[in-house]
Short mmCIF file of C-alpha atoms and ligand atoms in Angstrom, two decimals:
data_model
loop_
_atom_site.label_atom_id
_atom_site.label_comp_id
_atom_site.label_asym_id
_atom_site.label_seq_id
_atom_site.Cartn_x
_atom_site.Cartn_y
_atom_site.Cartn_z
CA UNK A 184 -0.01 0.01 0.02
CA UNK A 185 1.13 3.51 -0.71
CA UNK A 186 -1.49 5.90 0.44
CA UNK A 187 -1.14 9.60 0.72
CA UNK A 188 -2.63 11.65 3.51
CA UNK A 189 -3.79 15.06 2.26
CA UNK A 190 -2.88 18.14 4.24
CA UNK A 191 -5.42 21.01 4.02
CA UNK A 192 -4.69 23.03 0.99
CA UNK A 193 -5.40 26.40 2.60
CA UNK A 194 -2.49 25.70 4.88
CA UNK A 195 -0.14 25.19 1.92
CA UNK A 196 -1.25 28.43 0.24
CA UNK A 197 -0.88 30.38 3.37
CA UNK A 198 2.72 29.23 3.84
CA UNK A 199 3.66 30.13 0.26
CA UNK A 200 2.34 33.60 1.00
CA UNK A 201 4.49 33.73 4.17
CA UNK A 202 7.51 32.57 2.21
CA UNK A 203 7.04 35.22 -0.43
CA UNK A 204 6.90 38.02 2.21
CA UNK A 205 9.73 37.39 4.63
CA UNK A 206 11.95 40.28 5.68
CA UNK A 207 15.39 39.93 4.17
CA UNK A 208 18.58 41.61 5.57
CA UNK A 209 19.27 45.06 4.04
CA UNK A 210 22.09 45.08 1.49
CA UNK A 211 25.53 46.15 2.93
CA UNK A 212 28.37 48.09 1.39
CA UNK A 213 31.74 46.19 1.04
CA UNK A 214 33.24 48.45 3.79
CA UNK A 215 30.51 47.73 6.19
CA UNK A 216 30.88 43.94 5.43
CA UNK A 217 34.61 44.05 6.16
CA UNK A 218 33.95 45.82 9.50
CA UNK A 219 31.19 43.30 10.49
CA UNK A 220 33.29 40.21 9.53
CA UNK A 221 36.16 41.47 11.78
CA UNK A 222 33.77 42.17 14.62
CA UNK A 223 32.10 38.73 14.26
CA UNK A 224 35.53 37.01 14.46
CA UNK A 225 36.37 38.77 17.68
CA UNK A 226 32.98 37.94 19.16
CA UNK A 227 33.22 34.34 18.30
CA UNK A 228 36.55 34.07 20.29
CA UNK A 229 35.18 36.09 23.17
CA UNK A 230 32.02 34.02 23.44
CA UNK A 231 33.70 30.61 22.79
CA UNK A 232 31.33 30.17 19.90
CA UNK A 233 31.40 28.44 16.55
CA UNK A 234 29.38 28.84 13.38
CA UNK A 235 27.51 25.88 12.01
CA UNK A 236 26.14 26.76 8.53
CA UNK A 237 24.07 25.16 5.83
CA UNK A 238 25.12 25.05 2.17
CA UNK A 239 22.09 27.26 1.23
CA UNK A 240 23.07 30.33 3.17
CA UNK A 241 24.86 33.34 1.64
CA UNK A 242 28.36 32.74 0.32
CA UNK A 243 29.93 35.18 2.72
CA UNK A 244 28.37 33.36 5.79
CA UNK A 245 29.68 30.03 4.44
CA UNK A 246 33.21 31.63 3.91
CA UNK A 247 33.13 33.09 7.45
CA UNK A 248 32.17 29.65 8.96
CA UNK A 249 35.06 28.06 7.13
CA UNK A 250 37.52 30.67 8.01
CA UNK A 251 36.70 30.70 11.73
CA UNK A 252 36.89 26.82 12.26
CA UNK A 253 33.20 26.23 11.99
CA UNK A 254 31.46 24.07 9.44
CA UNK A 255 29.41 24.29 6.30
CA UNK A 256 27.43 21.08 5.80
CA UNK A 257 24.13 19.44 5.01
CA UNK A 258 21.68 18.92 7.86
CA UNK A 259 23.19 15.65 8.94
CA UNK A 260 26.72 17.06 8.91
CA UNK A 261 25.63 20.10 10.94
CA UNK A 262 24.09 17.82 13.61
CA UNK A 263 27.26 15.79 13.78
CA UNK A 264 29.62 18.79 13.85
CA UNK A 265 27.81 20.63 16.64
CA UNK A 266 27.57 17.41 18.66
CA UNK A 267 31.36 16.93 18.68
CA UNK A 268 32.80 20.43 18.66
CA UNK A 269 33.95 21.72 22.15
CA UNK A 270 32.61 25.35 21.78
CA UNK A 271 30.03 26.21 24.42
CA UNK A 272 27.87 28.30 22.03
CA UNK A 273 26.83 27.04 18.63
CA UNK A 274 25.51 29.82 16.20
CA UNK A 275 23.43 27.78 13.71
CA UNK A 276 23.17 29.72 10.39
CA UNK A 277 20.30 28.00 8.59
CA UNK A 278 16.55 27.50 9.50
CA UNK A 279 14.76 26.82 12.79
CA UNK A 280 14.65 23.02 12.70
CA UNK A 281 18.46 23.05 12.36
CA UNK A 282 18.85 25.10 15.50
CA UNK A 283 16.37 22.79 17.31
CA UNK A 284 18.33 19.72 16.35
CA UNK A 285 21.41 21.29 17.76
CA UNK A 286 19.74 22.00 20.99
CA UNK A 287 18.19 18.50 21.16
CA UNK A 288 21.69 16.97 20.86
CA UNK A 289 23.40 19.60 23.01
CA UNK A 290 21.22 20.57 25.89
CA UNK A 291 24.17 21.97 27.87
CA UNK A 292 25.25 24.39 25.03
CA UNK A 293 23.75 27.78 24.16
CA UNK A 294 22.30 27.60 20.66
CA UNK A 295 21.84 30.95 18.84
CA UNK A 296 20.34 31.74 15.47
CA UNK A 297 20.57 35.01 13.50
CA UNK A 298 16.78 35.04 13.01
CA UNK A 299 14.35 32.70 14.82
CA UNK A 300 11.69 33.42 12.14
CA UNK A 301 13.82 31.56 9.64
CA UNK A 302 11.56 28.48 9.08
CA UNK A 303 10.86 25.89 6.54
CA UNK A 304 7.68 25.13 4.68
CA UNK A 305 7.88 21.44 5.48
CA UNK A 306 8.09 22.08 9.18
CA UNK A 307 5.25 24.54 9.02
CA UNK A 308 2.99 22.15 7.07
CA UNK A 309 3.29 19.47 9.69
CA UNK A 310 1.77 20.88 12.92
CA UNK A 311 2.73 18.52 15.82
CA UNK A 312 -1.01 18.10 17.12
CA UNK A 313 -2.40 17.09 13.73
CA UNK A 314 0.50 14.79 12.98
CA UNK A 315 0.27 13.14 16.35
CA UNK A 316 -3.46 12.50 15.87
CA UNK A 317 -2.68 11.01 12.44
CA UNK A 318 -0.08 8.69 13.95
CA UNK A 319 -2.54 7.64 16.72
CA UNK A 320 -4.89 6.35 13.97
CA UNK A 321 -2.14 3.94 12.70
CA UNK A 322 -0.52 2.44 15.80
CA UNK A 323 0.90 -0.57 13.86
CA UNK A 324 3.17 1.71 11.81
CA UNK A 325 6.77 2.90 12.44
CA UNK A 326 6.83 6.72 12.32
CA UNK A 327 9.66 8.11 10.23
CA UNK A 328 10.09 11.86 9.93
CA UNK A 329 12.36 13.94 7.90
CA UNK A 330 14.65 16.18 9.85
CA UNK A 331 12.86 19.27 8.43
CA UNK A 332 10.29 19.08 11.26
CA UNK A 333 9.81 20.71 14.73
CA UNK A 334 11.18 19.09 17.90
CA UNK A 335 7.62 18.19 18.82
CA UNK A 336 7.12 16.16 15.65
CA UNK A 337 10.43 14.46 16.11
CA UNK A 338 9.40 13.64 19.71
CA UNK A 339 6.38 11.79 18.21
CA UNK A 340 8.60 9.84 15.72
CA UNK A 341 10.46 6.53 16.08
CA UNK A 342 12.96 7.59 13.56
CA UNK A 343 14.47 10.86 12.25
CA UNK A 344 16.10 10.84 8.78
CA UNK A 345 17.80 13.33 6.53
CA UNK A 346 17.88 13.23 2.64
CA UNK A 347 21.45 11.62 2.85
CA UNK A 348 20.28 8.61 4.80
CA UNK A 349 16.44 8.34 4.24
CA UNK A 350 16.62 5.56 1.65
CA UNK A 351 19.05 3.42 3.67
CA UNK A 352 17.06 3.80 6.91
CA UNK A 353 13.82 3.04 5.34
CA UNK A 354 15.25 0.08 3.43
CA UNK A 355 16.49 -1.27 6.76
CA UNK A 356 13.00 -0.88 8.24
CA UNK A 357 11.38 -2.44 5.18
CA UNK A 358 13.78 -5.46 5.43
CA UNK A 359 12.51 -5.81 9.00
CA UNK A 360 9.02 -6.02 7.81
CA UNK A 361 7.89 -2.66 9.12
CA UNK A 362 5.07 -0.64 7.55
CA UNK A 363 5.69 3.14 7.97
CA UNK A 364 4.21 6.53 8.24
CA UNK A 365 6.23 9.13 6.40
CA UNK A 366 6.28 12.92 6.96
CA UNK A 367 6.33 15.66 5.90
CA UNK A 368 7.78 15.87 2.31
CA UNK A 369 5.57 14.18 -0.27
CA UNK A 370 8.18 14.09 -2.98
CA UNK A 371 11.00 12.75 -0.82
CA UNK A 372 8.52 10.26 0.66
CA UNK A 373 7.58 9.03 -2.88
CA UNK A 374 11.18 8.73 -3.96
CA UNK A 375 12.04 6.79 -0.76
CA UNK A 376 8.93 4.49 -1.38
CA UNK A 377 9.94 3.85 -4.97
CA UNK A 378 13.57 3.12 -4.02
CA UNK A 379 12.76 0.73 -1.15
CA UNK A 380 9.24 -0.74 -1.89
CA UNK A 381 8.15 -0.10 1.68
CA UNK A 382 4.47 0.12 2.64
CA UNK A 383 4.18 3.90 3.30
CA UNK A 384 1.46 6.30 4.50
CA UNK A 385 2.69 9.66 3.33
CA UNK A 386 2.00 13.16 4.68
CA UNK A 387 1.65 15.72 1.87
CA UNK A 388 4.00 18.62 2.69
CA UNK A 389 6.39 20.15 0.17
CA UNK A 390 9.37 22.48 0.03
CA UNK A 391 8.45 25.90 -1.49
CA UNK A 392 11.84 25.89 -3.34
CA UNK A 393 12.19 22.36 -4.76
CA UNK A 394 8.42 22.04 -5.62
CA UNK A 395 9.00 24.77 -8.23
CA UNK A 396 11.47 22.91 -10.45
CA UNK A 397 9.77 22.26 -13.86
CA UNK A 398 10.06 19.24 -16.12
CA UNK A 399 9.46 20.84 -19.59
CA UNK A 400 11.73 23.69 -19.01
CA UNK A 401 14.42 21.34 -17.67
CA UNK A 402 14.06 19.23 -20.82
CA UNK A 403 14.66 22.29 -22.97
CA UNK A 404 17.87 23.24 -20.94
CA UNK A 405 19.09 19.59 -21.33
CA UNK A 406 18.55 19.85 -25.14
CA UNK A 407 20.50 23.13 -25.16
CA UNK A 408 23.31 21.36 -23.08
CA UNK A 409 23.30 17.67 -24.30
CA UNK A 410 26.61 16.99 -22.54
CA UNK A 411 25.34 18.11 -19.16
CA UNK A 412 24.62 15.81 -16.18
CA UNK A 413 21.49 16.61 -14.15
CA UNK A 414 21.84 16.59 -10.32
CA UNK A 415 18.49 16.66 -8.46
CA UNK A 416 17.58 17.03 -4.69
CA UNK A 417 14.80 14.40 -3.95
CA UNK A 418 12.49 17.10 -2.58
CA UNK A 419 11.87 17.88 -6.25
CA UNK A 420 8.74 16.72 -8.25
CA UNK A 421 8.67 13.25 -9.61
CA UNK A 422 9.00 14.27 -13.27
CA UNK A 423 12.10 16.20 -12.44
CA UNK A 424 13.61 13.48 -10.39
CA UNK A 425 12.97 11.07 -13.37
CA UNK A 426 15.34 13.28 -15.53
CA UNK A 427 18.27 13.07 -13.06
CA UNK A 428 21.60 11.44 -13.60
CA UNK A 429 22.01 11.79 -9.87
CA UNK A 430 19.49 11.98 -7.01
CA UNK A 431 20.76 12.89 -3.53
CA UNK A 432 21.25 15.29 -0.60
CA UNK A 433 23.16 18.47 -0.84
CA UNK A 434 26.36 16.87 0.31
CA UNK A 435 25.80 13.97 -2.24
CA UNK A 436 25.36 16.62 -5.03
CA UNK A 437 28.67 18.33 -4.12
CA UNK A 438 30.43 15.00 -4.10
CA UNK A 439 29.04 13.94 -7.36
CA UNK A 440 30.02 17.33 -8.99
CA UNK A 441 33.62 16.71 -7.79
CA UNK A 442 33.86 13.11 -8.99
CA UNK A 443 32.11 13.19 -12.34
CA UNK A 444 34.08 13.76 -15.52
CA UNK A 445 31.17 15.87 -16.83
CA UNK A 446 32.10 19.57 -17.15
CA UNK A 447 28.52 20.91 -17.35
CA UNK A 448 26.15 20.32 -14.53
CA UNK A 449 22.44 21.30 -14.20
CA UNK A 450 21.45 21.45 -10.55
CA UNK A 451 17.92 21.21 -9.12
CA UNK A 452 18.37 22.50 -5.57
CA UNK A 453 18.84 25.81 -3.84
CA UNK A 454 21.54 27.83 -5.63
CA UNK A 455 23.30 28.67 -2.34
CA UNK A 456 24.95 25.32 -2.94
CA UNK A 457 27.00 26.76 -6.01
CA UNK A 458 29.54 28.24 -3.57
CA UNK A 459 30.69 24.86 -2.31
CA UNK A 460 30.20 23.21 -5.77
CA UNK A 461 32.54 25.76 -7.40
CA UNK A 462 35.10 25.01 -4.64
CA UNK A 463 34.74 21.20 -5.17
CA UNK A 464 34.55 21.35 -8.92
CA UNK A 465 36.55 24.41 -10.09
CA UNK A 466 36.06 25.48 -13.71
CA UNK A 467 32.87 23.30 -14.31
CA UNK A 468 29.84 25.06 -15.79
CA UNK A 469 26.92 25.10 -13.24
CA UNK A 470 23.47 25.84 -14.49
CA UNK A 471 20.40 26.22 -12.11
CA UNK A 472 17.50 24.05 -13.08
CA UNK A 473 14.57 26.16 -14.32
CA UNK A 474 11.67 26.91 -11.77
CA UNK A 475 8.07 28.02 -12.23
CA UNK A 476 8.41 31.27 -14.13
CA UNK A 477 11.50 33.36 -14.84
CA UNK A 478 12.78 35.97 -12.35
CA UNK A 479 11.01 38.18 -11.38
CA UNK A 480 7.87 36.06 -12.10
CA UNK A 481 9.17 32.94 -10.27
CA UNK A 482 8.30 33.17 -6.66
CA UNK A 483 11.29 31.37 -5.01
CA UNK A 484 13.74 31.47 -7.96
CA UNK A 485 15.69 28.42 -6.52
CA UNK A 486 16.53 30.17 -3.28
CA UNK A 487 15.03 29.51 0.12
CA UNK A 488 13.66 32.74 1.43
CA UNK A 489 14.14 31.58 5.17
CA UNK A 490 17.82 30.67 4.56
CA UNK A 491 18.17 34.09 3.04
CA UNK A 492 17.06 35.77 6.31
CA UNK A 493 20.49 35.06 7.72
CA UNK A 494 22.94 37.91 7.29
CA UNK A 495 26.17 39.49 8.76
CA UNK A 496 24.30 42.15 10.81
CA UNK A 497 21.85 39.76 12.54
CA UNK A 498 24.68 37.30 13.13
CA UNK A 499 26.81 40.06 14.81
CA UNK A 500 23.73 41.20 16.84
CA UNK A 501 22.94 37.77 18.34
CA UNK A 502 26.68 37.30 19.26
CA UNK A 503 26.65 40.73 21.03
CA UNK A 504 23.33 40.36 22.81
CA UNK A 505 22.73 36.54 23.25
CA UNK A 506 19.25 37.03 21.79
CA UNK A 507 17.51 34.50 19.70
CA UNK A 508 18.47 31.55 21.89
CA UNK A 509 16.71 28.18 21.14
CA UNK A 510 14.94 26.61 24.04
CA UNK A 511 12.97 23.34 23.98
CA UNK A 512 10.74 21.79 26.66
CA UNK A 513 12.88 19.12 28.41
CA UNK A 514 10.31 16.35 28.00
CA UNK A 515 9.92 17.05 24.24
CA UNK A 516 13.72 17.29 23.88
CA UNK A 517 14.43 13.81 25.56
CA UNK A 518 11.69 12.20 23.29
CA UNK A 519 13.05 13.81 20.17
CA UNK A 520 16.55 12.88 21.09
CA UNK A 521 15.67 9.15 20.77
CA UNK A 522 14.68 9.40 17.12
CA UNK A 523 17.81 11.55 16.30
CA UNK A 524 20.17 9.35 18.08
CA UNK A 525 18.84 6.29 16.31
CA UNK A 526 19.50 8.10 12.99
CA UNK A 527 23.12 9.19 14.05
CA UNK A 528 23.94 5.70 15.27
CA UNK A 529 22.58 4.16 12.01
CA UNK A 530 24.64 6.58 9.89
CA UNK A 531 27.75 5.93 11.99
CA UNK A 532 27.50 2.14 11.52
CA UNK A 533 26.53 2.34 7.87
CA UNK A 534 28.91 5.08 6.77
CA UNK A 535 30.38 2.91 4.02
CA UNK A 536 26.91 2.43 2.33
CA UNK A 537 26.85 5.07 -0.44
CA UNK A 538 23.86 7.14 -1.35
CA UNK A 539 21.71 5.87 -4.19
CA UNK A 540 23.06 6.79 -7.58
CA UNK A 541 21.03 6.48 -10.68
CA UNK A 542 24.14 6.31 -13.04
CA UNK A 543 27.70 5.59 -11.98
CA UNK A 544 30.04 8.57 -11.73
P1 LIG B 711 19.99 18.47 3.14
O1 LIG B 711 19.76 17.59 4.28
O2 LIG B 711 20.31 17.77 1.88
O3 LIG B 711 21.05 19.45 3.53
O4 LIG B 711 18.67 19.31 2.88
C1 LIG B 711 18.12 20.15 3.79
C2 LIG B 711 17.17 20.95 3.15
O5 LIG B 711 16.46 21.78 3.86
C3 LIG B 711 16.86 20.79 1.71
O6 LIG B 711 15.94 21.72 1.35
FE1 LIG B 712 12.71 23.97 3.95
FE2 LIG B 712 12.92 23.97 1.30
FE3 LIG B 712 13.99 25.89 2.70
FE4 LIG B 712 15.04 23.36 2.74
S1 LIG B 712 14.95 24.81 0.92
S2 LIG B 712 14.80 24.80 4.47
S3 LIG B 712 13.17 22.29 2.69
S4 LIG B 712 11.87 25.49 2.65
#
């Protein structure tokens, strides 16, 4: 069985409106940026703090995280790094669920974020109460949730997964004869179901960025660049995933770009990833896969509005003031920790299992 549970559509529309109207940091002059970067470097030392950034945030934030001994990673790598680094303050430059994961794993540390309003449509489309009621209706199923969810949803889950280990974890559950509930991303859920054959009940959330990639326009771009390989994040629609040479997480996409002999790559994920892709695969031609409409008519234009809320000014400000600290109810944190720890333990013991690849590099 592969049934889908429909989320109310008005919720989905409302979230797209919120996404299109977030307040972005004001543009800064090069002089102001230089001053702020020096200031942040001093504050990081003073506060015994380290930056933990996602591949989708602005290039200058990724560079600053690298230069100051922090990390730039996918959501799994961010969780690993924060959990092993000795700093007493982690500044998570990404979106809310990433800060919450850091707090769940590191209750003794102070977790700050440049903007606590930086959210994720997947998280917002999966309210904990509705989800919990849905799970209660299916007590025979193992509950698997994508990491792009709130602490309360993780607390209701048996397993937490990221896009880099979802297929392997669900395959492992399927081999044990488990039937699952999957939430919240419908596209990733469908992809995981197809790859593993598991019996899945699927929540119908979607990512405002990846949901916009378009099949017909992508086919046109492929015709214009017949030598190009197509790299797709599995939060994208089925027809787009079907055109991919490689399907995988952000870290998987960067690794593929580095290892392939192809010199032109079409990429269906947030364009913030181009900074690390250029570093990993210098000289290769990187093209962003087409989205619904052409700027300025596309609504997200392959860039997550919530990731874009992070900037140098709000980063300096949280380090100065200690504002925007992540706090989580201790009971919720302990329950959520179980599903995250299971995933981390699984990925430690299965590190040699490579991500699914459609075509060999
Ligand atoms: P990764 O786990 O691949 O970094 O993806 C996180 C995310 O939010 C993708 O949109
Ligand atoms: Fe969420 Fe999509 Fe933004 Fe990733 S890119 S944080 S899935 S809204």
